[in-house]
Coordinates of C-alpha atoms and ligand atoms in Angstrom, one line a residue:
M1 CA 271.4 121.8 -41.8
A2 CA 275.1 121.1 -42.0
D3 CA 277.0 122.9 -39.2
D4 CA 280.3 121.2 -39.3
K5 CA 282.4 118.9 -41.5
A6 CA 284.2 115.7 -40.9
Q7 CA 287.3 114.8 -43.0
L8 CA 287.9 111.2 -44.0
H9 CA 291.6 110.5 -44.8
L10 CA 292.1 107.4 -47.0
N11 CA 295.6 106.1 -47.7
N12 CA 295.0 105.9 -51.5
L13 CA 293.6 109.4 -51.8
S14 CA 295.8 112.5 -51.7
D15 CA 292.9 114.8 -50.5
P16 CA 290.6 114.0 -47.6
I17 CA 286.9 113.5 -48.3
E18 CA 284.9 116.2 -46.6
L19 CA 281.6 115.0 -45.2
P20 CA 279.0 117.4 -43.7
I21 CA 277.9 116.9 -40.1
H22 CA 274.2 117.5 -39.2
K23 CA 273.0 118.5 -35.8
G24 CA 269.5 117.4 -34.7
T25 CA 267.5 119.2 -32.0
A26 CA 268.7 116.4 -29.7
G27 CA 270.9 113.3 -30.0
P28 CA 274.3 112.6 -31.5
D29 CA 275.5 114.5 -34.5
V30 CA 275.2 112.7 -37.8
I31 CA 277.9 112.4 -40.4
D32 CA 276.3 112.7 -43.9
V33 CA 278.0 109.9 -45.9
R34 CA 276.1 110.5 -49.1
G35 CA 279.1 112.1 -50.8
L36 CA 281.2 108.9 -50.3
V37 CA 279.6 107.2 -53.4
Q38 CA 281.2 109.8 -55.7
A39 CA 284.6 108.8 -54.3
G40 CA 283.8 105.2 -55.0
Y41 CA 283.1 104.0 -51.4
F42 CA 280.1 102.7 -49.5
T43 CA 279.7 102.4 -45.8
Y44 CA 279.2 99.0 -44.2
D45 CA 276.7 98.8 -41.2
P46 CA 274.7 95.6 -41.0
G47 CA 271.7 96.0 -38.7
F48 CA 272.0 99.8 -39.1
V49 CA 273.8 100.0 -35.8
S50 CA 275.2 103.4 -36.6
T51 CA 273.2 104.6 -39.5
A52 CA 270.4 107.1 -39.6
A53 CA 268.2 106.2 -42.5
C54 CA 266.0 109.3 -42.4
E55 CA 265.3 112.6 -40.7
S56 CA 262.3 112.6 -38.4
K57 CA 260.4 115.0 -36.1
I58 CA 258.1 112.4 -34.5
T59 CA 259.9 110.5 -31.7
Y60 CA 263.1 111.0 -29.8
I61 CA 264.9 108.3 -27.6
D62 CA 267.9 108.9 -25.4
G63 CA 268.9 105.3 -24.8
E64 CA 271.6 106.1 -22.2
K65 CA 269.2 108.1 -20.0
G66 CA 266.1 106.0 -20.7
I67 CA 264.1 108.9 -22.2
L68 CA 261.3 108.5 -24.8
L69 CA 259.6 111.6 -26.1
H70 CA 256.7 111.7 -28.7
R71 CA 256.8 115.1 -30.4
G72 CA 258.7 116.3 -27.3
Y73 CA 256.3 114.9 -24.7
P74 CA 257.7 112.3 -22.2
I75 CA 256.0 108.9 -22.5
G76 CA 255.3 108.8 -18.8
Q77 CA 253.2 112.0 -19.0
L78 CA 251.3 110.7 -22.1
A79 CA 250.7 107.4 -20.3
A80 CA 249.4 109.1 -17.2
D81 CA 247.4 112.0 -18.7
S82 CA 246.6 111.4 -22.3
D83 CA 244.7 108.7 -24.2
Y84 CA 245.5 106.6 -27.2
L85 CA 243.6 108.6 -29.8
E86 CA 245.0 111.8 -28.5
T87 CA 248.5 110.2 -28.8
C88 CA 247.6 109.2 -32.4
Y89 CA 246.7 112.8 -33.2
L90 CA 249.9 114.0 -31.6
L91 CA 252.0 111.5 -33.6
L92 CA 250.3 112.3 -36.9
N93 CA 249.9 116.1 -36.5
G94 CA 252.8 117.1 -34.3
E95 CA 250.8 118.9 -31.7
L96 CA 248.2 118.0 -29.0
P97 CA 244.7 118.7 -30.2
N98 CA 242.4 121.3 -28.7
K99 CA 239.0 120.1 -27.5
E100 CA 237.3 120.7 -30.9
Q101 CA 240.2 119.1 -32.9
K102 CA 240.1 116.1 -30.5
D103 CA 236.3 115.6 -30.8
E104 CA 236.6 115.8 -34.6
F105 CA 239.5 113.3 -34.7
V106 CA 237.7 110.8 -32.4
N107 CA 234.5 111.1 -34.4
T108 CA 236.3 110.6 -37.7
V109 CA 238.0 107.5 -36.3
K110 CA 234.6 106.2 -35.1
N111 CA 233.2 106.6 -38.6
H112 CA 235.8 104.2 -40.0
T113 CA 235.6 101.4 -37.4
M114 CA 233.7 98.9 -39.6
V115 CA 235.4 96.9 -42.3
N116 CA 233.9 96.1 -45.7
E117 CA 231.7 93.0 -45.2
Q118 CA 233.7 91.1 -47.8
I119 CA 236.7 91.3 -45.5
S120 CA 235.1 88.6 -43.4
D121 CA 235.4 86.2 -46.3
F122 CA 239.2 86.4 -46.1
F123 CA 239.1 84.9 -42.6
T124 CA 237.5 81.7 -43.7
G125 CA 240.5 80.9 -45.9
F126 CA 242.6 80.5 -42.8
R127 CA 242.7 77.5 -40.5
R128 CA 241.1 78.2 -37.1
D129 CA 244.4 77.4 -35.4
A130 CA 246.4 79.9 -37.6
H131 CA 248.5 82.3 -35.5
P132 CA 246.5 85.6 -35.4
M133 CA 249.6 87.5 -36.6
A134 CA 249.5 85.3 -39.8
I135 CA 245.9 86.3 -40.3
M136 CA 246.6 90.0 -39.5
C137 CA 249.4 90.1 -42.2
G138 CA 246.9 88.6 -44.7
V139 CA 243.8 90.7 -43.9
V140 CA 245.5 94.0 -43.5
G141 CA 247.3 93.3 -46.8
A142 CA 243.8 92.6 -48.2
L143 CA 242.6 96.1 -47.2
S144 CA 244.8 97.3 -50.1
A145 CA 242.3 95.8 -52.5
F146 CA 239.5 98.1 -51.1
Y147 CA 239.1 101.9 -50.7
H148 CA 240.1 102.8 -54.2
D149 CA 238.4 106.2 -53.6
S150 CA 241.4 107.5 -51.7
L151 CA 244.6 105.8 -52.8
D152 CA 246.5 108.7 -54.5
I153 CA 249.4 108.9 -52.1
T154 CA 250.5 112.3 -53.6
L155 CA 247.3 113.8 -52.1
E156 CA 247.4 114.9 -48.4
R157 CA 243.7 114.3 -48.0
H158 CA 244.0 110.7 -49.3
R159 CA 246.9 109.9 -47.1
E160 CA 244.9 111.3 -44.1
I161 CA 241.9 109.1 -44.9
S162 CA 244.1 106.0 -45.2
A163 CA 245.6 106.9 -41.7
F164 CA 242.0 107.2 -40.2
R165 CA 241.0 103.9 -41.8
L166 CA 244.0 102.1 -40.5
I167 CA 243.8 103.4 -37.0
A168 CA 240.1 102.7 -36.8
K169 CA 240.0 99.3 -38.5
M170 CA 242.9 97.6 -36.7
P171 CA 241.0 96.9 -33.5
T172 CA 238.1 95.5 -35.5
L173 CA 240.4 93.2 -37.5
A174 CA 242.4 92.2 -34.4
A175 CA 239.2 91.2 -32.5
M176 CA 238.0 89.4 -35.6
C177 CA 241.2 87.3 -35.6
Y178 CA 240.4 86.3 -32.0
K179 CA 236.8 85.5 -32.6
Y180 CA 237.7 83.4 -35.7
S181 CA 240.2 81.5 -33.6
I182 CA 237.6 80.5 -31.0
G183 CA 234.8 79.9 -33.6
Q184 CA 232.6 82.7 -32.4
P185 CA 230.7 85.1 -34.7
F186 CA 232.4 88.5 -35.3
V187 CA 231.1 91.4 -33.2
Y188 CA 230.6 94.7 -34.9
P189 CA 232.1 97.9 -33.5
K190 CA 229.9 100.0 -31.3
N191 CA 230.6 103.7 -31.7
D192 CA 229.2 104.9 -28.4
L193 CA 232.2 103.3 -26.8
D194 CA 235.7 104.8 -26.6
F195 CA 238.6 103.2 -28.5
A196 CA 239.8 100.7 -25.9
E197 CA 236.3 99.9 -24.7
N198 CA 235.2 99.2 -28.2
F199 CA 238.2 96.8 -28.8
L200 CA 237.3 94.9 -25.6
H201 CA 233.7 94.8 -26.6
M202 CA 234.5 93.3 -30.0
M203 CA 236.9 90.8 -28.2
F204 CA 234.6 89.7 -25.4
S205 CA 231.0 90.4 -26.2
T206 CA 228.9 88.1 -28.5
P207 CA 225.9 88.9 -30.7
C208 CA 223.8 87.3 -27.9
A209 CA 225.2 89.3 -25.0
D210 CA 227.3 92.3 -24.2
T211 CA 230.1 91.6 -21.7
P212 CA 230.3 94.5 -19.3
I213 CA 233.6 96.4 -19.7
S214 CA 235.4 97.3 -16.5
P215 CA 236.7 100.9 -16.5
V216 CA 240.0 99.7 -14.9
V217 CA 240.5 97.2 -17.7
A218 CA 239.6 99.7 -20.4
K219 CA 242.1 102.2 -18.9
A220 CA 244.8 99.6 -18.7
M221 CA 244.2 98.6 -22.3
D222 CA 244.3 102.2 -23.4
R223 CA 247.6 102.7 -21.6
I224 CA 249.1 99.7 -23.3
F225 CA 248.1 101.2 -26.6
I226 CA 249.8 104.5 -25.7
L227 CA 253.0 102.7 -24.6
H228 CA 253.2 100.8 -27.9
A229 CA 252.1 103.7 -30.2
D230 CA 255.6 104.6 -31.6
H231 CA 259.3 104.0 -31.1
E232 CA 261.1 105.9 -33.9
Q233 CA 263.0 103.8 -36.5
N234 CA 262.5 100.3 -35.0
A235 CA 262.5 97.3 -37.4
S236 CA 258.8 97.3 -38.3
T237 CA 258.6 101.1 -38.7
S238 CA 261.7 101.0 -40.9
T239 CA 260.1 98.2 -42.9
V240 CA 257.0 100.4 -43.4
R241 CA 259.2 103.3 -44.5
L242 CA 261.2 101.0 -46.9
A243 CA 258.0 99.6 -48.4
G244 CA 256.5 103.0 -48.6
S245 CA 259.5 104.5 -50.3
T246 CA 258.6 102.6 -53.5
G247 CA 255.2 104.4 -53.5
A248 CA 253.4 101.2 -52.5
N249 CA 249.8 101.1 -51.3
P250 CA 249.7 102.2 -47.6
F251 CA 247.7 99.2 -46.4
A252 CA 250.3 96.9 -48.0
C253 CA 253.0 98.9 -46.3
I254 CA 251.4 98.4 -42.9
A255 CA 251.0 94.6 -43.7
A256 CA 254.8 94.6 -44.2
G257 CA 255.2 96.3 -40.8
I258 CA 253.1 93.6 -39.2
A259 CA 255.2 90.9 -40.7
A260 CA 258.4 92.6 -39.4
L261 CA 256.9 93.0 -35.9
W262 CA 256.0 89.4 -35.6
G263 CA 259.5 88.1 -34.9
P264 CA 260.5 87.2 -31.3
A265 CA 263.4 89.7 -31.4
H266 CA 260.8 92.5 -31.9
G267 CA 257.1 92.6 -31.1
G268 CA 256.8 88.8 -30.8
A269 CA 258.8 89.1 -27.6
N270 CA 255.7 89.8 -25.5
E271 CA 254.3 86.4 -26.3
A272 CA 257.7 84.8 -25.8
V273 CA 258.1 86.3 -22.4
L274 CA 255.0 84.5 -21.1
D275 CA 256.2 81.3 -22.8
M276 CA 259.6 81.8 -21.0
L277 CA 257.9 82.4 -17.6
D278 CA 255.9 79.3 -18.1
E279 CA 259.0 77.3 -19.0
I280 CA 260.9 78.6 -15.9
G281 CA 257.9 77.8 -13.8
D282 CA 259.4 78.5 -10.4
I283 CA 261.6 81.1 -8.7
S284 CA 264.0 78.3 -7.7
R285 CA 264.8 77.7 -11.4
I286 CA 265.7 81.4 -12.2
P287 CA 269.5 81.0 -11.7
E288 CA 269.5 78.0 -14.2
Y289 CA 267.8 80.2 -16.8
I290 CA 270.1 83.2 -16.2
E291 CA 273.0 80.8 -16.8
K292 CA 271.4 79.6 -20.0
A293 CA 270.9 83.2 -21.2
K294 CA 274.6 83.9 -20.7
D295 CA 275.8 80.7 -22.4
K296 CA 276.7 81.5 -26.0
S297 CA 276.3 77.9 -27.1
D298 CA 272.6 78.0 -25.9
P299 CA 270.2 79.9 -28.1
F300 CA 268.1 80.9 -25.1
L301 CA 267.9 84.6 -24.3
L302 CA 266.0 86.4 -21.6
M303 CA 262.9 87.5 -23.6
G304 CA 261.8 91.0 -22.8
F305 CA 265.4 92.0 -21.9
G306 CA 267.9 94.1 -23.9
H307 CA 267.4 96.7 -26.5
R308 CA 269.3 98.2 -29.5
V309 CA 268.8 101.7 -28.2
Y310 CA 268.2 101.6 -24.5
K311 CA 271.3 101.0 -22.4
N312 CA 269.2 101.9 -19.4
F313 CA 265.6 101.2 -18.3
D314 CA 263.1 101.3 -21.1
P315 CA 260.8 104.0 -19.6
R316 CA 257.8 102.1 -21.0
A317 CA 258.8 99.0 -19.0
T318 CA 258.8 101.1 -15.8
V319 CA 255.3 102.4 -16.5
M320 CA 254.2 98.9 -17.5
R321 CA 255.5 97.4 -14.3
E322 CA 253.6 100.0 -12.2
S323 CA 250.5 99.5 -14.3
C324 CA 250.8 95.7 -13.8
H325 CA 250.6 96.1 -10.0
E326 CA 247.7 98.5 -10.2
V327 CA 245.7 96.4 -12.6
L328 CA 246.3 93.1 -10.8
K329 CA 245.4 94.8 -7.4
E330 CA 242.2 96.4 -8.8
L331 CA 241.1 93.2 -10.4
G332 CA 242.0 91.3 -7.2
I333 CA 244.3 88.9 -9.1
T334 CA 247.4 87.4 -7.7
D335 CA 249.5 86.1 -10.5
P336 CA 252.6 84.0 -9.6
Q337 CA 254.0 84.9 -13.0
L338 CA 254.3 88.6 -11.9
E339 CA 256.2 87.5 -8.8
L340 CA 258.4 85.3 -11.0
A341 CA 259.0 88.1 -13.5
M342 CA 259.9 90.6 -10.7
K343 CA 262.4 88.1 -9.2
L344 CA 263.9 87.4 -12.6
E345 CA 264.3 91.1 -13.2
E346 CA 265.9 91.6 -9.8
I347 CA 268.4 88.7 -10.2
A348 CA 269.3 89.7 -13.8
L349 CA 269.9 93.3 -13.0
K350 CA 272.4 92.2 -10.3
D351 CA 274.2 89.8 -12.6
P352 CA 277.6 91.1 -14.0
Y353 CA 276.8 89.8 -17.5
F354 CA 273.6 91.9 -17.7
I355 CA 275.3 94.9 -16.0
E356 CA 278.2 94.8 -18.4
K357 CA 276.0 94.4 -21.5
K358 CA 273.5 97.0 -20.2
L359 CA 270.6 94.7 -20.6
F360 CA 267.4 96.0 -18.9
P361 CA 263.7 95.0 -19.2
N362 CA 262.1 96.4 -22.3
V363 CA 258.5 97.2 -23.1
D364 CA 257.6 93.5 -23.7
F365 CA 258.7 92.3 -20.3
Y366 CA 255.6 93.2 -18.2
S367 CA 253.0 93.9 -20.9
G368 CA 252.0 90.2 -21.2
I369 CA 251.2 89.9 -17.5
I370 CA 248.7 92.8 -17.8
L371 CA 247.3 91.5 -21.0
K372 CA 246.8 88.1 -19.4
A373 CA 245.1 89.7 -16.4
I374 CA 242.7 91.5 -18.8
G375 CA 241.8 88.1 -20.3
I376 CA 243.7 88.5 -23.6
P377 CA 245.1 85.1 -24.8
T378 CA 248.9 84.9 -25.3
S379 CA 248.7 84.5 -29.1
M380 CA 247.0 87.9 -29.4
F381 CA 249.7 89.8 -27.6
T382 CA 251.7 90.7 -30.7
V383 CA 248.5 91.6 -32.5
I384 CA 247.7 94.1 -29.8
F385 CA 251.2 95.6 -30.3
A386 CA 250.5 95.8 -34.0
L387 CA 247.1 97.5 -33.4
A388 CA 248.8 100.1 -31.3
R389 CA 251.9 100.6 -33.4
T390 CA 249.8 101.3 -36.4
A391 CA 249.7 105.0 -35.2
G392 CA 253.5 105.1 -35.4
W393 CA 253.7 103.3 -38.7
I394 CA 251.3 105.5 -40.4
S395 CA 252.7 108.7 -38.9
H396 CA 256.2 107.7 -40.2
W397 CA 254.8 106.8 -43.6
Q398 CA 253.0 110.2 -43.7
E399 CA 256.1 112.1 -42.7
M400 CA 258.1 110.4 -45.4
I401 CA 255.6 110.7 -48.2
S402 CA 254.9 114.4 -47.4
N403 CA 258.6 115.3 -47.6
S404 CA 261.1 114.6 -50.3
Y405 CA 262.2 111.0 -50.2
K406 CA 264.1 108.5 -52.2
I407 CA 263.5 104.8 -52.7
G408 CA 265.2 102.8 -49.9
R409 CA 268.0 100.9 -51.6
P410 CA 270.9 99.8 -49.5
R411 CA 274.2 98.7 -51.1
Q412 CA 276.3 95.7 -50.1
L413 CA 279.8 94.4 -49.5
Y414 CA 280.0 91.7 -52.2
T415 CA 282.0 88.6 -51.2
G416 CA 280.8 86.1 -53.9
Y417 CA 282.4 84.9 -57.1
E418 CA 284.0 87.3 -59.6
A419 CA 282.7 86.9 -63.2
R420 CA 283.1 83.4 -64.6
D421 CA 281.9 81.6 -67.7
F422 CA 278.7 79.5 -67.7
T423 CA 279.3 75.7 -67.8
P424 CA 276.8 73.7 -69.8
L425 CA 275.1 70.9 -67.8
D426 CA 277.0 68.0 -69.6
K427 CA 280.4 69.6 -68.7
R428 CA 279.7 70.0 -65.0
D429 CA 281.2 67.6 -62.4
Ligands
SDX501 C1 261.1 95.6 -29.3 O1 264.0 98.8 -31.7 C2 262.9 99.0 -31.1 O2 262.6 100.2 -30.7 C3 262.0 97.9 -30.7 C4 260.9 98.1 -29.7 C5 259.8 98.9 -30.3 O3 259.0 99.5 -29.5 O4 259.6 99.0 -31.5 O5 261.4 98.6 -28.5 C6 260.2 96.7 -29.4 O6 261.4 95.0 -30.3 C7 261.7 95.3 -27.9 C8 262.8 94.2 -28.0 C9 262.1 92.8 -27.8 N1 263.0 91.7 -27.9 C10 263.4 90.9 -26.9 O7 263.0 91.1 -25.8 C11 264.2 89.7 -27.3 C12 265.4 89.6 -26.4 N2 266.3 90.6 -26.7 C13 267.2 90.6 -27.8 O8 267.3 89.5 -28.7 C14 268.1 91.8 -28.1 O9 268.5 92.4 -26.9 C15 267.5 92.8 -29.1 C16 267.1 92.2 -30.4 C17 266.3 93.5 -28.5 C18 268.6 93.9 -29.4 O10 269.6 93.3 -30.2 P1 270.9 94.0 -30.6 O11 270.9 95.5 -30.4 O12 271.3 93.6 -32.0 O13 271.9 93.5 -29.5 P2 272.7 92.1 -29.5 O14 271.7 91.0 -29.8 O15 273.9 92.2 -30.4 O16 273.1 92.0 -28.0 C19 274.3 92.5 -27.5 C20 274.9 91.5 -26.5 C21 275.1 90.1 -27.2 O17 276.2 89.5 -26.5 P3 277.7 89.6 -27.1 O18 277.6 88.9 -28.5 O19 278.1 91.0 -27.2 O20 278.5 88.7 -26.2 O21 273.9 91.3 -25.5 C22 273.5 89.9 -25.5 C23 273.8 89.4 -26.9 O22 274.0 88.0 -26.9 N3 272.1 89.9 -25.3 C24 271.4 89.1 -24.5 C25 270.1 89.5 -24.6 N4 269.9 90.6 -25.4 C26 271.2 90.8 -25.8 N5 271.8 88.1 -23.7 C27 270.8 87.4 -23.0 N6 269.5 87.8 -23.1 C28 269.1 88.8 -23.8 N7 267.8 89.1 -23.9

């Protein structure tokens, strides 16, 4: 794997330290710093800005060019021509399925859509006004107390069953969160529906009446799932990998991922975008909010803007914006928030601050407007991100566990006290 070597010259060492350089199939070369520890040094990289924490074959991003590939396939092509479950298969297995493999995969997912009846008891422990992400963290974590028949993570088959269970049960749990919040009975999954239709059925039907599902809405929902399915080593996926590196229960690892996703700097941004658009309220107030976003003494940021990796358009945002227009047009909805969002994007992209810092709309900028048009309440936006990202989380967990891995254990630059003697309480000032 090492093709080249870097030499690190340190003033207090007579000989340079040689560090191997690894070449990936794409992307920048990577300096392997593992040998530094023998020389008594660590590297310092808060936020992992220039650190690759693992090797992976799942997803590739070229942030300068705005390219996102899953197993080599461009996200735009997957969003246009694939469907979510096929994308899940691709992420998990590395190749697109043939017809037979796809049918088998879809049927297996369908066999796992119900949750153990006792899971519903967990919901009643939550307040009705709890944030659905708080409930998701709890109930997905609770799944780790079930399914003892297949929890030996050293067995490929057991890991596969956990992956099926997670992908299949997330829509059921997500819809249960919504139903609980509005005081309606839970709706069981219906296996003659496809993945997105089934989710919408569990969200909007009741035990008394099925709500018809528009094919336009189901297609848009499925596309949103595809666009959120994976994004290499983002904060929540890295959290799942870190938790998984201890050998922890896979359902608990995914609950950790959900917790990491919730923050407004990550998946919580889709909810924050609509709150922000609500707050701005009118196109005439955009300049005021652009100034607030640039003002370092003001905590306000343009939500749905900026990205650690993309220094160009997030290709998912481009698809999402197109999809937004299509869905609103087909549903005959005119949403002033879409107009506001487009104007905000236009003004920000011309502003020297956003140009210089290469801040572009990310996946979260337009997704909320489509979700709103579909009838999904704002508080459920991040839950939907979590539902879709489960495919990526479990694929990365699988990849890690099925290869050799070490427990994730970063080091630190210690700046606290040196050793000092304990002072008994009666001698302290
Ligand atoms: C997701 O990593 C992934 O792949 C995540 C994701 C996925 O699919 O998993 O793509 C999903 O999390 C999308 C991001 C959603 N978050 C937001 O939309 C929240 C708003 N954006 C940010 O807070 C921010 O841009 C981040 C968190 C997304 C990226 O943070 P970085 O890489 O640590 O960059 P930074 O905060 O250091 O920003 C660099 C500069 C700073 O200014 P300076 O200190 O250099 O003067 O850009 C400024 C920031 O203040 N900046 C913004 C801004 N984002 C960054 N200024 C105004 N508005 C913004 N949105």
